[in-house]
Amino acid sequence: QPAIWPPFALARVLADGPGTLYLREVCPRDPGRFTLCRYLDELPPVDADHFLWEMDAGFGVFVRASNREQRAIVREQWDLIIPAVLAHPWMQLRAAVRNTFRQLGLAGVEEFVWRDRIRGGFAQRFPSQLDELDRTRLPATGEDGRWLIPVNWLMAGVLALSILLVAARLLRPGAIRADGSGANLDARRETAWLLLLLGGVLLNAFISGALSEPHARYGARVIWVLPMAAALLAAAHRPWLAHEPRGIEARAGE
């Protein structure tokens, strides 16, 4: 059979509330309309991840369902998502904004530590790959990986400084020429480049947080572009807030 693509958007709408409310409105009148009507007492899930992956009754649904039920849930998801969101648009919008901001605040590296629980699952399902897993996983002190705390603090400090430097360049004086002719080409290109990077970070936060589930690893995979931008700006501009910036491209040309 073809592989099942997990219904991430459905899990998000159920956890945020609109999907669960819609099921509670529909299922009493038509119990056979949606497969999830059979699991109505276990909704809403704690979060989207619990709905998709949790094996314990009362916490997860999708991974515990039979193969036939899983495929039915996937087929039916948009028939549930669209009317649920239309019925409760402000609830979904508030949840999307909240989860996007939650994602923006998550960019640590602690999720890259393989917990002993995950190792046990690998040992059960993929015993031949266990040696490779042990060679590639990050070491941790016990289950919580406390040694990562100073790493995250260091990263947070670097990130905060980088954001301040990028903001300083975007809000810099002197972008308009004295004769009123507008920003010079280098300054405009630099501004467009910075806005593109910031827009990418924001878009990633929306896709990951509002459409899936906020996780540190989702932020960590893109947040490095801001320290990179700050480092390039520092190399290209001396002094930092010059009224007539020469621009990265001009410096590179030299």
Coordinates of C-alpha atoms in Angstrom, one line a residue:
Q1 CA 0.0 0.0 0.0
P2 CA 1.2 3.6 -0.5
A3 CA 2.6 5.2 2.5
I4 CA 0.4 7.4 4.7
W5 CA 1.2 11.1 4.9
P6 CA 0.4 12.2 8.4
P7 CA -2.5 14.8 8.5
F8 CA -0.5 17.6 10.1
A9 CA -3.0 20.3 9.3
L10 CA -5.8 18.3 10.7
A11 CA -3.9 17.7 14.0
R12 CA -3.3 21.4 14.3
V13 CA -7.0 22.3 13.7
L14 CA -8.1 19.7 16.3
A15 CA -5.6 20.9 18.9
D16 CA -6.5 24.5 18.3
G17 CA -10.2 23.9 18.9
P18 CA -12.1 24.5 15.7
G19 CA -11.8 20.9 14.5
T20 CA -12.9 19.5 17.8
L21 CA -15.8 21.9 18.1
Y22 CA -17.0 21.1 14.6
L23 CA -16.9 17.3 15.3
R24 CA -18.9 17.9 18.5
E25 CA -21.5 19.7 16.5
V26 CA -21.7 17.1 13.6
C27 CA -21.1 13.7 15.2
P28 CA -24.2 13.6 17.4
R29 CA -26.4 14.2 14.4
D30 CA -24.4 12.0 11.9
P31 CA -22.0 9.5 13.8
G32 CA -20.8 7.9 10.6
R33 CA -19.8 11.1 8.8
F34 CA -16.3 11.2 10.0
T35 CA -14.0 8.4 11.3
L36 CA -12.9 10.6 14.1
C37 CA -16.4 10.6 15.5
R38 CA -15.4 7.2 17.1
Y39 CA -12.7 9.1 19.0
L40 CA -14.7 12.1 20.0
D41 CA -14.2 11.5 23.7
E42 CA -10.4 11.7 23.3
L43 CA -10.5 15.2 21.7
P44 CA -9.1 17.8 21.8
P45 CA -5.6 16.5 22.0
V46 CA -3.0 18.1 24.2
D47 CA -1.2 19.3 21.1
A48 CA -0.8 18.3 17.4
D49 CA 2.1 15.9 18.2
H50 CA 0.0 14.0 20.8
F51 CA -2.8 13.5 18.3
L52 CA -0.3 12.1 15.6
W53 CA 2.2 10.1 17.6
E54 CA 1.2 9.4 21.2
M55 CA 0.5 5.7 21.8
D56 CA -1.3 6.0 25.1
A57 CA -5.1 6.0 25.1
G58 CA -6.6 9.4 26.0
F59 CA -3.5 11.2 24.6
G60 CA -3.1 10.1 21.0
V61 CA -5.4 9.0 18.3
F62 CA -3.9 8.7 14.8
V63 CA -1.0 6.3 15.5
R64 CA -3.3 4.1 17.6
A65 CA -6.0 3.8 14.9
S66 CA -6.1 0.8 12.6
N67 CA -4.5 1.1 9.1
R68 CA -8.0 1.4 7.6
E69 CA -9.0 4.1 10.0
Q70 CA -5.8 6.0 9.4
R71 CA -6.4 6.1 5.6
A72 CA -10.0 7.1 6.2
I73 CA -8.9 10.0 8.5
V74 CA -6.4 11.2 5.8
R75 CA -9.1 11.0 3.1
E76 CA -11.6 12.9 5.2
Q77 CA -9.3 15.6 6.6
W78 CA -10.1 18.5 4.3
D79 CA -13.8 17.8 4.5
L80 CA -13.4 18.5 8.2
I81 CA -10.7 21.2 8.2
I82 CA -12.4 23.6 5.7
P83 CA -15.9 23.8 7.4
A84 CA -14.3 23.8 10.8
V85 CA -12.1 26.8 10.1
L86 CA -15.0 28.6 8.4
A87 CA -17.2 28.0 11.4
H88 CA -14.6 29.2 13.9
P89 CA -12.3 31.5 11.9
W90 CA -11.2 33.8 14.8
M91 CA -10.4 30.9 17.1
Q92 CA -8.1 29.5 14.4
L93 CA -6.5 32.8 13.6
R94 CA -5.7 33.5 17.3
A95 CA -4.2 30.1 17.6
A96 CA -2.2 30.5 14.4
V97 CA -0.8 33.8 15.7
R98 CA 0.0 32.4 19.1
N99 CA 1.8 29.4 17.7
T100 CA 3.8 31.5 15.3
F101 CA 5.1 33.6 18.1
R102 CA 5.8 30.5 20.2
Q103 CA 7.9 29.2 17.3
L104 CA 9.8 32.4 16.9
G105 CA 11.0 32.0 20.5
L106 CA 12.2 28.4 19.9
A107 CA 15.6 27.9 18.4
G108 CA 17.7 25.8 20.8
V109 CA 19.6 22.6 20.1
E110 CA 18.2 20.4 22.9
E111 CA 16.0 18.4 20.6
F112 CA 19.0 17.0 18.9
V113 CA 19.9 14.9 22.0
W114 CA 18.6 11.4 21.5
R115 CA 16.7 10.4 24.7
D116 CA 16.9 7.0 26.1
R117 CA 13.3 6.5 25.3
I118 CA 13.9 7.0 21.7
R119 CA 16.9 4.7 21.8
G120 CA 14.7 2.0 23.2
G121 CA 12.3 2.4 20.3
F122 CA 15.1 2.1 17.8
A123 CA 16.4 -1.0 19.6
Q124 CA 13.0 -2.6 19.3
R125 CA 12.2 -1.6 15.7
F126 CA 15.7 -1.2 14.0
P127 CA 18.2 -3.3 16.0
S128 CA 20.6 -3.5 13.1
Q129 CA 20.9 0.4 13.1
L130 CA 21.5 0.8 16.8
D131 CA 25.3 1.0 16.7
E132 CA 25.1 3.8 14.0
L133 CA 22.6 5.6 16.2
D134 CA 24.9 5.5 19.2
R135 CA 27.8 6.9 17.1
T136 CA 25.8 9.8 15.8
R137 CA 23.7 11.0 18.8
L138 CA 24.7 13.9 21.0
P139 CA 25.9 12.9 24.4
A140 CA 23.7 14.0 27.3
T141 CA 24.0 14.1 31.1
G142 CA 21.1 11.8 32.0
E143 CA 17.8 12.4 30.3
D144 CA 17.7 16.2 30.4
G145 CA 21.0 17.1 28.7
R146 CA 21.7 19.9 31.1
W147 CA 25.1 20.6 29.5
L148 CA 23.1 22.1 26.6
I149 CA 21.8 25.0 28.8
P150 CA 25.0 27.1 28.5
V151 CA 25.1 26.4 24.8
N152 CA 21.6 27.7 24.4
W153 CA 22.3 30.8 26.5
L154 CA 25.4 31.5 24.3
M155 CA 23.3 31.1 21.2
A156 CA 20.6 33.3 22.5
G157 CA 23.1 36.1 23.3
V158 CA 24.6 35.9 19.8
L159 CA 21.2 35.9 18.3
A160 CA 20.0 38.9 20.3
L161 CA 23.1 40.9 19.3
S162 CA 22.6 39.9 15.7
I163 CA 19.0 41.0 15.6
L164 CA 20.1 44.4 17.1
L165 CA 22.7 44.9 14.4
V166 CA 20.3 43.9 11.6
A167 CA 17.7 46.2 13.0
A168 CA 20.3 49.1 13.2
R169 CA 21.0 48.7 9.6
L170 CA 17.4 48.6 8.6
L171 CA 16.7 51.8 10.6
R172 CA 19.9 53.5 9.7
P173 CA 20.0 57.2 8.9
G174 CA 21.4 58.4 5.6
A175 CA 19.5 56.0 3.4
I176 CA 18.1 59.0 1.5
R177 CA 20.5 61.2 -0.4
A178 CA 20.8 64.8 0.5
D179 CA 19.3 65.8 -2.8
G180 CA 16.2 63.8 -2.1
S181 CA 16.9 61.4 -5.0
G182 CA 16.2 58.3 -2.8
A183 CA 18.3 55.5 -1.4
N184 CA 21.4 54.5 -3.4
L185 CA 21.5 51.1 -5.1
D186 CA 23.7 49.4 -2.6
A187 CA 21.6 50.5 0.3
R188 CA 18.4 49.3 -1.4
R189 CA 19.9 46.0 -2.2
E190 CA 21.1 45.6 1.3
T191 CA 17.7 46.4 2.7
A192 CA 16.0 44.0 0.4
W193 CA 18.4 41.3 1.4
L194 CA 17.9 41.8 5.1
L195 CA 14.1 41.9 4.7
L196 CA 14.2 38.7 2.7
L197 CA 16.1 36.9 5.5
L198 CA 13.8 38.2 8.1
G199 CA 10.8 37.3 6.0
G200 CA 12.1 33.8 5.6
V201 CA 12.5 33.4 9.4
L202 CA 8.9 34.6 9.9
L203 CA 7.5 32.4 7.2
N204 CA 9.3 29.4 8.7
A205 CA 7.7 30.2 12.1
F206 CA 4.3 30.4 10.5
I207 CA 4.6 27.1 8.6
S208 CA 6.2 25.3 11.5
G209 CA 4.1 26.7 14.3
A210 CA 0.7 27.6 12.9
L211 CA 0.5 24.6 10.5
S212 CA 2.4 21.9 12.5
E213 CA 3.7 22.2 16.1
P214 CA 6.2 24.6 17.5
H215 CA 9.6 22.9 18.1
A216 CA 13.1 24.2 18.8
R217 CA 14.6 22.2 15.9
Y218 CA 12.2 24.0 13.4
G219 CA 13.7 27.4 14.5
A220 CA 17.3 26.2 14.7
R221 CA 17.4 25.1 11.1
V222 CA 16.9 28.7 9.8
I223 CA 17.9 31.1 12.6
W224 CA 21.5 30.9 11.7
V225 CA 20.9 33.3 8.7
L226 CA 20.6 36.3 11.1
P227 CA 24.1 35.9 12.7
M228 CA 25.4 35.3 9.2
A229 CA 23.8 38.5 8.1
A230 CA 25.2 40.4 11.1
A231 CA 28.7 39.0 10.5
L232 CA 28.6 40.0 6.8
L233 CA 27.4 43.5 7.7
A234 CA 30.1 43.9 10.3
A235 CA 32.7 43.0 7.7
A236 CA 31.3 45.3 5.0
H237 CA 30.6 48.4 7.1
R238 CA 33.2 50.4 9.1
P239 CA 32.0 52.4 10.9
W240 CA 28.7 50.6 11.6
L241 CA 26.2 53.3 11.1
A242 CA 27.8 55.4 8.4
H243 CA 25.5 57.9 6.7
E244 CA 26.6 56.8 3.3
P245 CA 27.0 53.0 3.5
R246 CA 29.2 51.6 0.8
G247 CA 27.3 48.3 0.8
I248 CA 28.3 44.7 0.8
E249 CA 28.5 44.4 -3.0
A250 CA 30.8 47.4 -3.2
R251 CA 33.1 46.1 -0.6
A252 CA 33.1 42.7 -2.4
G253 CA 34.0 44.4 -5.6
E254 CA 37.1 45.9 -4.1

